[in-house]
PDB file of C-alpha atoms in Angstrom:
ATOM      1  CA  UNK A   1       0.000   0.000   0.000  1.00  0.00           C
ATOM      2  CA  UNK A   2       1.525   3.287  -1.085  1.00  0.00           C
ATOM      3  CA  UNK A   3       0.771   6.987  -0.877  1.00  0.00           C
ATOM      4  CA  UNK A   4      -0.915   6.681   2.503  1.00  0.00           C
ATOM      5  CA  UNK A   5      -2.085   9.925   4.073  1.00  0.00           C
ATOM      6  CA  UNK A   6      -0.169  11.077   7.122  1.00  0.00           C
ATOM      7  CA  UNK A   7      -1.606   9.885  10.433  1.00  0.00           C
ATOM      8  CA  UNK A   8      -0.375   9.122  13.948  1.00  0.00           C
ATOM      9  CA  UNK A   9       1.124   5.677  14.627  1.00  0.00           C
ATOM     10  CA  UNK A  10      -0.006   5.106  18.213  1.00  0.00           C
ATOM     11  CA  UNK A  11       0.404   1.356  17.862  1.00  0.00           C
ATOM     12  CA  UNK A  12       4.177   1.710  17.738  1.00  0.00           C
ATOM     13  CA  UNK A  13       4.158   1.982  21.523  1.00  0.00           C
ATOM     14  CA  UNK A  14       2.066  -1.182  21.859  1.00  0.00           C
ATOM     15  CA  UNK A  15       3.968  -3.381  19.459  1.00  0.00           C
ATOM     16  CA  UNK A  16       5.703  -5.640  22.009  1.00  0.00           C
ATOM     17  CA  UNK A  17       5.280  -6.535  25.640  1.00  0.00           C
ATOM     18  CA  UNK A  18       8.606  -4.902  26.484  1.00  0.00           C
ATOM     19  CA  UNK A  19       7.580  -1.616  24.868  1.00  0.00           C
ATOM     20  CA  UNK A  20       4.217  -1.681  26.641  1.00  0.00           C
ATOM     21  CA  UNK A  21       5.992  -2.212  29.961  1.00  0.00           C
ATOM     22  CA  UNK A  22       8.403   0.615  29.185  1.00  0.00           C
ATOM     23  CA  UNK A  23       5.687   3.215  28.594  1.00  0.00           C
ATOM     24  CA  UNK A  24       3.177   2.048  31.215  1.00  0.00           C
ATOM     25  CA  UNK A  25       1.935   5.090  33.108  1.00  0.00           C
ATOM     26  CA  UNK A  26       0.296   3.516  36.164  1.00  0.00           C
ATOM     27  CA  UNK A  27       1.776   0.852  38.412  1.00  0.00           C
ATOM     28  CA  UNK A  28       0.380  -1.235  41.248  1.00  0.00           C
ATOM     29  CA  UNK A  29       2.782  -2.287  43.995  1.00  0.00           C
ATOM     30  CA  UNK A  30       2.357  -4.670  46.916  1.00  0.00           C
ATOM     31  CA  UNK A  31       3.143  -1.765  49.248  1.00  0.00           C
ATOM     32  CA  UNK A  32      -0.005  -0.024  47.963  1.00  0.00           C
ATOM     33  CA  UNK A  33      -2.271  -2.685  49.483  1.00  0.00           C
ATOM     34  CA  UNK A  34      -4.021  -2.708  52.872  1.00  0.00           C
ATOM     35  CA  UNK A  35      -5.711  -5.945  53.955  1.00  0.00           C
ATOM     36  CA  UNK A  36      -8.933  -5.830  56.042  1.00  0.00           C
ATOM     37  CA  UNK A  37      -9.247  -8.357  58.875  1.00  0.00           C
ATOM     38  CA  UNK A  38     -12.271  -9.333  60.980  1.00  0.00           C
ATOM     39  CA  UNK A  39     -11.376 -10.435  64.496  1.00  0.00           C
ATOM     40  CA  UNK A  40     -13.825 -12.308  66.730  1.00  0.00           C
ATOM     41  CA  UNK A  41     -13.819 -13.454  70.322  1.00  0.00           C
ATOM     42  CA  UNK A  42     -13.277 -17.105  71.186  1.00  0.00           C
ATOM     43  CA  UNK A  43     -10.681 -19.682  70.213  1.00  0.00           C
ATOM     44  CA  UNK A  44      -9.863 -21.698  67.092  1.00  0.00           C
ATOM     45  CA  UNK A  45     -12.427 -19.820  65.029  1.00  0.00           C
ATOM     46  CA  UNK A  46     -11.853 -19.458  61.312  1.00  0.00           C
ATOM     47  CA  UNK A  47     -15.257 -18.893  59.826  1.00  0.00           C
ATOM     48  CA  UNK A  48     -15.648 -17.972  56.175  1.00  0.00           C
ATOM     49  CA  UNK A  49     -17.996 -15.082  55.480  1.00  0.00           C
ATOM     50  CA  UNK A  50     -20.702 -16.662  53.245  1.00  0.00           C
ATOM     51  CA  UNK A  51     -21.010 -13.638  50.970  1.00  0.00           C
ATOM     52  CA  UNK A  52     -17.226 -13.112  50.750  1.00  0.00           C
ATOM     53  CA  UNK A  53     -15.452 -16.299  49.638  1.00  0.00           C
ATOM     54  CA  UNK A  54     -11.891 -16.420  50.950  1.00  0.00           C
ATOM     55  CA  UNK A  55     -12.518 -13.854  53.710  1.00  0.00           C
ATOM     56  CA  UNK A  56     -12.709 -15.133  57.282  1.00  0.00           C
ATOM     57  CA  UNK A  57     -13.644 -14.104  60.767  1.00  0.00           C
ATOM     58  CA  UNK A  58     -10.634 -15.089  62.860  1.00  0.00           C
ATOM     59  CA  UNK A  59     -10.177 -15.517  66.593  1.00  0.00           C
ATOM     60  CA  UNK A  60      -7.146 -13.894  68.164  1.00  0.00           C
ATOM     61  CA  UNK A  61      -5.289 -17.183  68.660  1.00  0.00           C
ATOM     62  CA  UNK A  62      -5.239 -17.687  64.864  1.00  0.00           C
ATOM     63  CA  UNK A  63      -3.867 -14.235  64.023  1.00  0.00           C
ATOM     64  CA  UNK A  64      -0.256 -15.409  64.133  1.00  0.00           C
ATOM     65  CA  UNK A  65      -0.676 -17.652  61.100  1.00  0.00           C
ATOM     66  CA  UNK A  66      -2.507 -14.929  59.181  1.00  0.00           C
ATOM     67  CA  UNK A  67       0.126 -12.277  59.924  1.00  0.00           C
ATOM     68  CA  UNK A  68       2.891 -14.692  58.916  1.00  0.00           C
ATOM     69  CA  UNK A  69       1.185 -15.209  55.554  1.00  0.00           C
ATOM     70  CA  UNK A  70       0.741 -11.479  54.970  1.00  0.00           C
ATOM     71  CA  UNK A  71       4.352 -10.817  55.907  1.00  0.00           C
ATOM     72  CA  UNK A  72       5.590 -13.480  53.494  1.00  0.00           C
ATOM     73  CA  UNK A  73       3.495 -11.920  50.737  1.00  0.00           C
ATOM     74  CA  UNK A  74       5.023  -8.511  51.426  1.00  0.00           C
ATOM     75  CA  UNK A  75       1.794  -6.899  52.657  1.00  0.00           C
ATOM     76  CA  UNK A  76       2.785  -4.224  55.148  1.00  0.00           C
ATOM     77  CA  UNK A  77      -0.538  -2.975  56.523  1.00  0.00           C
ATOM     78  CA  UNK A  78      -3.818  -4.343  57.883  1.00  0.00           C
ATOM     79  CA  UNK A  79      -7.007  -2.602  58.962  1.00  0.00           C
ATOM     80  CA  UNK A  80      -8.778  -4.249  61.896  1.00  0.00           C
ATOM     81  CA  UNK A  81     -12.503  -4.659  62.463  1.00  0.00           C
ATOM     82  CA  UNK A  82     -13.700  -6.182  65.720  1.00  0.00           C
ATOM     83  CA  UNK A  83     -16.731  -8.424  66.177  1.00  0.00           C
ATOM     84  CA  UNK A  84     -17.482  -8.639  69.920  1.00  0.00           C
ATOM     85  CA  UNK A  85     -19.734 -11.144  71.622  1.00  0.00           C
ATOM     86  CA  UNK A  86     -21.511  -8.516  73.682  1.00  0.00           C
ATOM     87  CA  UNK A  87     -22.948  -5.185  72.532  1.00  0.00           C
ATOM     88  CA  UNK A  88     -24.713  -2.312  74.263  1.00  0.00           C
ATOM     89  CA  UNK A  89     -26.402   0.978  73.431  1.00  0.00           C
ATOM     90  CA  UNK A  90     -23.193   3.030  73.627  1.00  0.00           C
ATOM     91  CA  UNK A  91     -20.794   0.510  72.102  1.00  0.00           C
ATOM     92  CA  UNK A  92     -18.558   0.462  75.153  1.00  0.00           C
ATOM     93  CA  UNK A  93     -16.601  -2.492  73.801  1.00  0.00           C
ATOM     94  CA  UNK A  94     -15.117  -0.161  71.198  1.00  0.00           C
ATOM     95  CA  UNK A  95     -13.162   1.812  73.793  1.00  0.00           C
ATOM     96  CA  UNK A  96     -12.496  -0.928  76.319  1.00  0.00           C
ATOM     97  CA  UNK A  97      -8.785  -1.501  76.950  1.00  0.00           C
ATOM     98  CA  UNK A  98      -9.550  -5.207  76.549  1.00  0.00           C
ATOM     99  CA  UNK A  99     -11.741  -4.763  73.494  1.00  0.00           C
ATOM    100  CA  UNK A 100     -11.371  -7.174  70.630  1.00  0.00           C
ATOM    101  CA  UNK A 101      -9.446  -4.750  68.376  1.00  0.00           C
ATOM    102  CA  UNK A 102      -7.198  -3.726  71.269  1.00  0.00           C
ATOM    103  CA  UNK A 103      -6.365  -7.358  72.038  1.00  0.00           C
ATOM    104  CA  UNK A 104      -5.723  -8.147  68.381  1.00  0.00           C
ATOM    105  CA  UNK A 105      -3.492  -5.109  67.979  1.00  0.00           C
ATOM    106  CA  UNK A 106      -1.292  -6.128  70.905  1.00  0.00           C
ATOM    107  CA  UNK A 107      -0.926  -9.647  69.507  1.00  0.00           C
ATOM    108  CA  UNK A 108      -0.005  -8.423  66.027  1.00  0.00           C
ATOM    109  CA  UNK A 109       2.477  -5.801  67.231  1.00  0.00           C
ATOM    110  CA  UNK A 110       4.137  -8.324  69.561  1.00  0.00           C
ATOM    111  CA  UNK A 111       4.518 -10.782  66.708  1.00  0.00           C
ATOM    112  CA  UNK A 112       5.439  -8.376  63.913  1.00  0.00           C
ATOM    113  CA  UNK A 113       6.245  -4.847  65.163  1.00  0.00           C
ATOM    114  CA  UNK A 114       6.802  -3.564  61.614  1.00  0.00           C
ATOM    115  CA  UNK A 115       3.288  -4.555  60.479  1.00  0.00           C
ATOM    116  CA  UNK A 116       1.226  -1.381  60.268  1.00  0.00           C
ATOM    117  CA  UNK A 117      -1.974  -1.762  62.245  1.00  0.00           C
ATOM    118  CA  UNK A 118      -4.775   0.571  61.156  1.00  0.00           C
ATOM    119  CA  UNK A 119      -7.679   0.592  63.595  1.00  0.00           C
ATOM    120  CA  UNK A 120     -11.149   1.181  62.222  1.00  0.00           C
ATOM    121  CA  UNK A 121     -12.625   3.683  64.675  1.00  0.00           C
ATOM    122  CA  UNK A 122     -16.377   3.344  64.775  1.00  0.00           C
ATOM    123  CA  UNK A 123     -19.115   2.117  67.108  1.00  0.00           C
ATOM    124  CA  UNK A 124     -21.394   0.192  64.733  1.00  0.00           C
ATOM    125  CA  UNK A 125     -19.864  -3.232  65.421  1.00  0.00           C
ATOM    126  CA  UNK A 126     -20.253  -2.641  69.163  1.00  0.00           C
ATOM    127  CA  UNK A 127     -23.697  -1.063  69.480  1.00  0.00           C
ATOM    128  CA  UNK A 128     -26.796  -3.147  70.054  1.00  0.00           C
ATOM    129  CA  UNK A 129     -28.657  -1.000  67.502  1.00  0.00           C
ATOM    130  CA  UNK A 130     -25.939  -1.204  64.818  1.00  0.00           C
ATOM    131  CA  UNK A 131     -25.547   2.520  64.259  1.00  0.00           C
ATOM    132  CA  UNK A 132     -22.262   4.422  64.306  1.00  0.00           C
ATOM    133  CA  UNK A 133     -23.046   6.597  67.313  1.00  0.00           C
ATOM    134  CA  UNK A 134     -25.262   7.214  70.314  1.00  0.00           C
ATOM    135  CA  UNK A 135     -29.007   7.150  69.667  1.00  0.00           C
ATOM    136  CA  UNK A 136     -31.173  10.004  70.944  1.00  0.00           C
ATOM    137  CA  UNK A 137     -34.850  10.236  69.983  1.00  0.00           C
ATOM    138  CA  UNK A 138     -34.416   7.561  67.316  1.00  0.00           C
ATOM    139  CA  UNK A 139     -31.540   9.354  65.560  1.00  0.00           C
ATOM    140  CA  UNK A 140     -27.765   9.387  65.925  1.00  0.00           C
ATOM    141  CA  UNK A 141     -26.653  12.160  68.275  1.00  0.00           C
ATOM    142  CA  UNK A 142     -23.649  13.627  66.497  1.00  0.00           C
ATOM    143  CA  UNK A 143     -21.973  15.507  69.344  1.00  0.00           C
ATOM    144  CA  UNK A 144     -22.595  12.901  72.022  1.00  0.00           C
ATOM    145  CA  UNK A 145     -20.999  10.320  69.727  1.00  0.00           C
ATOM    146  CA  UNK A 146     -17.798  12.324  69.270  1.00  0.00           C
ATOM    147  CA  UNK A 147     -16.683  11.826  72.856  1.00  0.00           C
ATOM    148  CA  UNK A 148     -17.013   8.045  72.570  1.00  0.00           C
ATOM    149  CA  UNK A 149     -15.214   7.963  69.231  1.00  0.00           C
ATOM    150  CA  UNK A 150     -12.350   9.993  70.697  1.00  0.00           C
ATOM    151  CA  UNK A 151     -12.117   7.577  73.647  1.00  0.00           C
ATOM    152  CA  UNK A 152     -12.054   4.673  71.189  1.00  0.00           C
ATOM    153  CA  UNK A 153      -9.184   6.188  69.203  1.00  0.00           C
ATOM    154  CA  UNK A 154      -7.066   6.794  72.307  1.00  0.00           C
ATOM    155  CA  UNK A 155      -7.722   3.259  73.542  1.00  0.00           C
ATOM    156  CA  UNK A 156      -6.731   1.792  70.185  1.00  0.00           C
ATOM    157  CA  UNK A 157      -3.472   3.747  70.078  1.00  0.00           C
ATOM    158  CA  UNK A 158      -2.616   2.759  73.652  1.00  0.00           C
ATOM    159  CA  UNK A 159      -2.934  -0.848  72.489  1.00  0.00           C
ATOM    160  CA  UNK A 160      -0.408  -0.191  69.714  1.00  0.00           C
ATOM    161  CA  UNK A 161      -2.375   0.945  66.666  1.00  0.00           C
ATOM    162  CA  UNK A 162      -0.178   2.892  64.237  1.00  0.00           C
ATOM    163  CA  UNK A 163      -2.974   4.720  62.379  1.00  0.00           C
ATOM    164  CA  UNK A 164      -6.526   5.639  63.370  1.00  0.00           C
ATOM    165  CA  UNK A 165      -9.173   5.283  60.640  1.00  0.00           C
ATOM    166  CA  UNK A 166     -12.484   6.836  61.747  1.00  0.00           C
ATOM    167  CA  UNK A 167     -15.364   5.553  59.600  1.00  0.00           C
ATOM    168  CA  UNK A 168     -18.336   6.992  61.478  1.00  0.00           C
ATOM    169  CA  UNK A 169     -19.080  10.101  59.333  1.00  0.00           C
ATOM    170  CA  UNK A 170     -20.014  12.270  62.311  1.00  0.00           C
ATOM    171  CA  UNK A 171     -19.462  15.988  61.753  1.00  0.00           C
ATOM    172  CA  UNK A 172     -16.304  17.093  63.533  1.00  0.00           C
ATOM    173  CA  UNK A 173     -14.924  13.598  64.133  1.00  0.00           C
ATOM    174  CA  UNK A 174     -11.412  14.455  62.936  1.00  0.00           C
ATOM    175  CA  UNK A 175     -11.218  17.473  65.270  1.00  0.00           C
ATOM    176  CA  UNK A 176     -12.460  15.440  68.237  1.00  0.00           C
ATOM    177  CA  UNK A 177     -10.080  12.552  67.622  1.00  0.00           C
ATOM    178  CA  UNK A 178      -7.069  14.724  66.791  1.00  0.00           C
ATOM    179  CA  UNK A 179      -7.574  16.731  69.967  1.00  0.00           C
ATOM    180  CA  UNK A 180      -7.954  13.610  72.117  1.00  0.00           C
ATOM    181  CA  UNK A 181      -4.858  11.978  70.632  1.00  0.00           C
ATOM    182  CA  UNK A 182      -2.797  15.121  71.105  1.00  0.00           C
ATOM    183  CA  UNK A 183      -3.904  15.584  74.719  1.00  0.00           C
ATOM    184  CA  UNK A 184      -3.004  11.927  75.394  1.00  0.00           C
ATOM    185  CA  UNK A 185       0.492  12.536  73.984  1.00  0.00           C
ATOM    186  CA  UNK A 186      -0.067  10.735  70.666  1.00  0.00           C
ATOM    187  CA  UNK A 187       0.755  13.674  68.422  1.00  0.00           C
ATOM    188  CA  UNK A 188       2.662  11.378  66.043  1.00  0.00           C
ATOM    189  CA  UNK A 189      -0.327   9.138  65.238  1.00  0.00           C
ATOM    190  CA  UNK A 190      -1.889   9.863  61.822  1.00  0.00           C
ATOM    191  CA  UNK A 191      -5.619   9.904  61.107  1.00  0.00           C
ATOM    192  CA  UNK A 192      -6.746   8.066  57.979  1.00  0.00           C
ATOM    193  CA  UNK A 193     -10.132   9.695  57.631  1.00  0.00           C
ATOM    194  CA  UNK A 194     -13.091   8.111  55.885  1.00  0.00           C
ATOM    195  CA  UNK A 195     -13.532  11.591  54.477  1.00  0.00           C
ATOM    196  CA  UNK A 196     -15.884  10.608  51.651  1.00  0.00           C
ATOM    197  CA  UNK A 197     -18.143   7.717  52.573  1.00  0.00           C
ATOM    198  CA  UNK A 198     -21.338   7.149  50.649  1.00  0.00           C
ATOM    199  CA  UNK A 199     -24.529   5.461  51.868  1.00  0.00           C
ATOM    200  CA  UNK A 200     -23.854   2.673  49.422  1.00  0.00           C
ATOM    201  CA  UNK A 201     -25.545  -0.609  48.551  1.00  0.00           C
ATOM    202  CA  UNK A 202     -22.093  -2.145  48.133  1.00  0.00           C
ATOM    203  CA  UNK A 203     -21.628  -2.660  51.891  1.00  0.00           C
ATOM    204  CA  UNK A 204     -23.947  -5.640  52.349  1.00  0.00           C
ATOM    205  CA  UNK A 205     -21.324  -8.404  52.655  1.00  0.00           C
ATOM    206  CA  UNK A 206     -19.293  -6.296  55.099  1.00  0.00           C
ATOM    207  CA  UNK A 207     -22.268  -6.081  57.408  1.00  0.00           C
ATOM    208  CA  UNK A 208     -22.407  -9.898  57.365  1.00  0.00           C
ATOM    209  CA  UNK A 209     -18.704 -10.050  58.236  1.00  0.00           C
ATOM    210  CA  UNK A 210     -18.796  -7.379  60.953  1.00  0.00           C
ATOM    211  CA  UNK A 211     -22.302  -8.121  62.269  1.00  0.00           C
ATOM    212  CA  UNK A 212     -23.113  -4.416  61.987  1.00  0.00           C
ATOM    213  CA  UNK A 213     -26.449  -4.186  60.197  1.00  0.00           C
ATOM    214  CA  UNK A 214     -28.576  -1.359  61.688  1.00  0.00           C
ATOM    215  CA  UNK A 215     -31.485  -2.696  63.732  1.00  0.00           C
ATOM    216  CA  UNK A 216     -33.704   0.158  62.554  1.00  0.00           C
ATOM    217  CA  UNK A 217     -33.606   2.761  59.807  1.00  0.00           C
ATOM    218  CA  UNK A 218     -30.474   3.284  57.749  1.00  0.00           C
ATOM    219  CA  UNK A 219     -27.331   5.434  57.726  1.00  0.00           C
ATOM    220  CA  UNK A 220     -28.454   8.030  55.211  1.00  0.00           C
ATOM    221  CA  UNK A 221     -28.536  10.842  57.781  1.00  0.00           C
ATOM    222  CA  UNK A 222     -24.765  10.597  58.229  1.00  0.00           C
ATOM    223  CA  UNK A 223     -23.361   8.824  55.169  1.00  0.00           C
ATOM    224  CA  UNK A 224     -23.446  10.651  51.825  1.00  0.00           C
ATOM    225  CA  UNK A 225     -26.021  10.518  49.034  1.00  0.00           C
ATOM    226  CA  UNK A 226     -24.517   8.593  46.070  1.00  0.00           C
ATOM    227  CA  UNK A 227     -25.915  11.278  43.743  1.00  0.00           C
ATOM    228  CA  UNK A 228     -23.691  14.005  45.196  1.00  0.00           C
ATOM    229  CA  UNK A 229     -20.282  15.011  43.905  1.00  0.00           C
ATOM    230  CA  UNK A 230     -19.576  18.512  45.269  1.00  0.00           C
ATOM    231  CA  UNK A 231     -20.501  17.350  48.755  1.00  0.00           C
ATOM    232  CA  UNK A 232     -17.479  15.036  48.640  1.00  0.00           C
ATOM    233  CA  UNK A 233     -15.175  18.009  48.270  1.00  0.00           C
ATOM    234  CA  UNK A 234     -16.857  19.806  51.162  1.00  0.00           C
ATOM    235  CA  UNK A 235     -16.457  16.750  53.369  1.00  0.00           C
ATOM    236  CA  UNK A 236     -12.802  16.282  52.417  1.00  0.00           C
ATOM    237  CA  UNK A 237     -12.048  19.983  52.864  1.00  0.00           C
ATOM    238  CA  UNK A 238     -13.411  19.894  56.414  1.00  0.00           C
ATOM    239  CA  UNK A 239     -11.328  16.856  57.317  1.00  0.00           C
ATOM    240  CA  UNK A 240      -8.156  18.392  55.907  1.00  0.00           C
ATOM    241  CA  UNK A 241      -8.764  21.573  57.909  1.00  0.00           C
ATOM    242  CA  UNK A 242      -9.383  19.505  61.045  1.00  0.00           C
ATOM    243  CA  UNK A 243      -6.079  17.631  60.750  1.00  0.00           C
ATOM    244  CA  UNK A 244      -6.601  14.485  58.681  1.00  0.00           C
ATOM    245  CA  UNK A 245      -3.437  12.866  57.307  1.00  0.00           C
ATOM    246  CA  UNK A 246      -5.036  10.525  54.723  1.00  0.00           C
ATOM    247  CA  UNK A 247      -8.362  10.802  52.871  1.00  0.00           C
ATOM    248  CA  UNK A 248     -10.407   7.673  52.137  1.00  0.00           C
ATOM    249  CA  UNK A 249     -12.994   7.478  49.363  1.00  0.00           C
ATOM    250  CA  UNK A 250     -15.475   4.651  49.932  1.00  0.00           C
ATOM    251  CA  UNK A 251     -16.627   2.778  47.870  1.00  0.00           C
ATOM    252  CA  UNK A 252     -13.988   2.895  45.138  1.00  0.00           C
ATOM    253  CA  UNK A 253     -15.100   1.291  41.889  1.00  0.00           C
ATOM    254  CA  UNK A 254     -18.343   3.165  41.296  1.00  0.00           C
ATOM    255  CA  UNK A 255     -16.823   6.387  42.627  1.00  0.00           C
ATOM    256  CA  UNK A 256     -13.596   6.710  40.643  1.00  0.00           C
ATOM    257  CA  UNK A 257     -14.701  10.171  39.534  1.00  0.00           C
ATOM    258  CA  UNK A 258     -14.725  11.156  43.198  1.00  0.00           C
ATOM    259  CA  UNK A 259     -11.278   9.638  43.738  1.00  0.00           C
ATOM    260  CA  UNK A 260     -10.008  11.843  40.891  1.00  0.00           C
ATOM    261  CA  UNK A 261     -11.798  14.921  42.231  1.00  0.00           C
ATOM    262  CA  UNK A 262     -10.277  14.446  45.665  1.00  0.00           C
ATOM    263  CA  UNK A 263      -6.850  13.780  44.150  1.00  0.00           C
ATOM    264  CA  UNK A 264      -7.055  16.960  42.064  1.00  0.00           C
ATOM    265  CA  UNK A 265      -8.052  19.123  45.014  1.00  0.00           C
ATOM    266  CA  UNK A 266      -5.934  17.871  47.911  1.00  0.00           C
ATOM    267  CA  UNK A 267      -2.291  16.927  48.319  1.00  0.00           C
ATOM    268  CA  UNK A 268      -2.715  14.350  51.095  1.00  0.00           C
ATOM    269  CA  UNK A 269      -2.391  10.600  50.408  1.00  0.00           C
ATOM    270  CA  UNK A 270      -5.635   9.307  48.894  1.00  0.00           C
ATOM    271  CA  UNK A 271      -6.986   5.877  49.847  1.00  0.00           C
ATOM    272  CA  UNK A 272      -9.517   3.962  47.748  1.00  0.00           C
ATOM    273  CA  UNK A 273     -11.605   1.421  49.646  1.00  0.00           C
ATOM    274  CA  UNK A 274     -12.410  -1.499  47.342  1.00  0.00           C
ATOM    275  CA  UNK A 275     -15.434  -2.592  49.362  1.00  0.00           C
ATOM    276  CA  UNK A 276     -17.094  -5.908  50.140  1.00  0.00           C
ATOM    277  CA  UNK A 277     -19.814  -5.760  47.493  1.00  0.00           C
ATOM    278  CA  UNK A 278     -17.246  -5.058  44.793  1.00  0.00           C
ATOM    279  CA  UNK A 279     -15.276  -8.059  46.033  1.00  0.00           C
ATOM    280  CA  UNK A 280     -18.303 -10.359  46.265  1.00  0.00           C
ATOM    281  CA  UNK A 281     -19.483  -9.621  42.719  1.00  0.00           C
ATOM    282  CA  UNK A 282     -16.116 -10.524  41.238  1.00  0.00           C
ATOM    283  CA  UNK A 283     -15.824 -13.688  43.317  1.00  0.00           C
ATOM    284  CA  UNK A 284     -19.312 -14.831  42.322  1.00  0.00           C
ATOM    285  CA  UNK A 285     -18.643 -14.242  38.630  1.00  0.00           C
ATOM    286  CA  UNK A 286     -15.280 -16.004  38.867  1.00  0.00           C
ATOM    287  CA  UNK A 287     -16.783 -19.039  40.594  1.00  0.00           C
ATOM    288  CA  UNK A 288     -19.271 -19.301  37.728  1.00  0.00           C
ATOM    289  CA  UNK A 289     -16.469 -19.128  35.171  1.00  0.00           C
ATOM    290  CA  UNK A 290     -17.814 -15.934  33.635  1.00  0.00           C
ATOM    291  CA  UNK A 291     -14.638 -13.867  33.998  1.00  0.00           C
ATOM    292  CA  UNK A 292     -10.869 -14.125  34.220  1.00  0.00           C
ATOM    293  CA  UNK A 293     -10.581 -13.212  37.916  1.00  0.00           C
ATOM    294  CA  UNK A 294      -6.894 -12.298  37.937  1.00  0.00           C
ATOM    295  CA  UNK A 295      -7.116 -10.092  34.849  1.00  0.00           C
ATOM    296  CA  UNK A 296     -10.273  -8.343  36.055  1.00  0.00           C
ATOM    297  CA  UNK A 297      -9.035  -7.727  39.603  1.00  0.00           C
ATOM    298  CA  UNK A 298      -5.703  -6.334  38.467  1.00  0.00           C
ATOM    299  CA  UNK A 299      -7.448  -4.091  35.939  1.00  0.00           C
ATOM    300  CA  UNK A 300      -9.818  -2.640  38.514  1.00  0.00           C
ATOM    301  CA  UNK A 301      -7.054  -2.098  41.093  1.00  0.00           C
ATOM    302  CA  UNK A 302      -5.027  -0.304  38.426  1.00  0.00           C
ATOM    303  CA  UNK A 303      -8.078   1.819  37.647  1.00  0.00           C
ATOM    304  CA  UNK A 304      -8.103   3.001  41.248  1.00  0.00           C
ATOM    305  CA  UNK A 305      -4.437   3.929  41.091  1.00  0.00           C
ATOM    306  CA  UNK A 306      -4.985   5.651  37.722  1.00  0.00           C
ATOM    307  CA  UNK A 307      -7.858   7.648  39.200  1.00  0.00           C
ATOM    308  CA  UNK A 308      -5.454   9.009  41.791  1.00  0.00           C
ATOM    309  CA  UNK A 309      -5.361   6.627  44.751  1.00  0.00           C
ATOM    310  CA  UNK A 310      -2.058   6.171  46.529  1.00  0.00           C
ATOM    311  CA  UNK A 311      -3.266   3.227  48.619  1.00  0.00           C
ATOM    312  CA  UNK A 312      -6.020   0.645  48.227  1.00  0.00           C
ATOM    313  CA  UNK A 313      -7.863  -1.122  51.036  1.00  0.00           C
ATOM    314  CA  UNK A 314      -8.939  -4.375  49.410  1.00  0.00           C
ATOM    315  CA  UNK A 315      -9.997  -7.910  50.279  1.00  0.00           C
ATOM    316  CA  UNK A 316      -8.052  -8.927  47.164  1.00  0.00           C
ATOM    317  CA  UNK A 317      -4.771  -7.838  48.776  1.00  0.00           C
ATOM    318  CA  UNK A 318      -3.432 -11.378  49.265  1.00  0.00           C
ATOM    319  CA  UNK A 319      -4.427 -12.484  45.762  1.00  0.00           C
ATOM    320  CA  UNK A 320      -3.009  -9.324  44.208  1.00  0.00           C
ATOM    321  CA  UNK A 321       0.254  -9.689  46.116  1.00  0.00           C
ATOM    322  CA  UNK A 322       0.670 -13.243  44.807  1.00  0.00           C
ATOM    323  CA  UNK A 323      -0.078 -12.175  41.245  1.00  0.00           C
ATOM    324  CA  UNK A 324       2.317  -9.227  41.447  1.00  0.00           C
ATOM    325  CA  UNK A 325       5.073 -11.471  42.785  1.00  0.00           C
ATOM    326  CA  UNK A 326       4.710 -13.895  39.876  1.00  0.00           C
ATOM    327  CA  UNK A 327       4.905 -11.147  37.240  1.00  0.00           C
ATOM    328  CA  UNK A 328       8.218  -9.679  38.364  1.00  0.00           C
TER     329      UNK A 328
END
């Protein structure tokens, strides 16, 4: 074929695998991954979450094996969720010095001091009503909840938590927690704020895993409307002003536009939370043979990095770490 008109030859940079690797713009690293763990009371408990294949509720005595596996895979950070046996109206187990997350943190830090322990700071797993704060006249009392959340954060850090991750979406929670940590002498402890957390339908499997389904109503008075975009920037701006050190966007996959918005507007580390429903859908499709699980998972994790995330909280962390290790 001769006398072709002039046009761009974009395919030159896709011609071989080596060239594609050379010009790849976005990279996923094992160090980008944070693995969520659900810790329960009791002994010798390893119970698979029915809606989350491969994810388990673990008793504290089995944490050693799990941390060894994560360490061997190169995963450097976990985020802990506690599932207590007893609950009450104020979620007192959340800020007990012998609470389930506090116990788990001490065990992990004793075994592997370099493993970063991120403590989810909320009350929903500990309250008998399943909401993220104190109930007053059938609604969550924002300001009364702040004091309990601050007590929880201090208790978690005393147990050895390296980072506090408040997920409650109360107004002013970063200010309350930052002040409490500073007064307690923990000025060096960062806050990984759930700055942008939507009232999403993608949380269903998590509520199975954490036993945190609300006993009445829903969380729409404190979590964000999925239709709103500018509100995300207002929420993040408040948390930055109050002293947040990381900003989480949750969920991730259906909110990549929000991840990019937050990335474009703030210079703090951005964390994408690849949530339970996103995990469960992929696992279900993979078990039915409808998708290539490895290819799909790696593509969606890369999409989160491309959107602007620095870190990803994901139940696929162990799988992704194995796949990344085999492609070196």
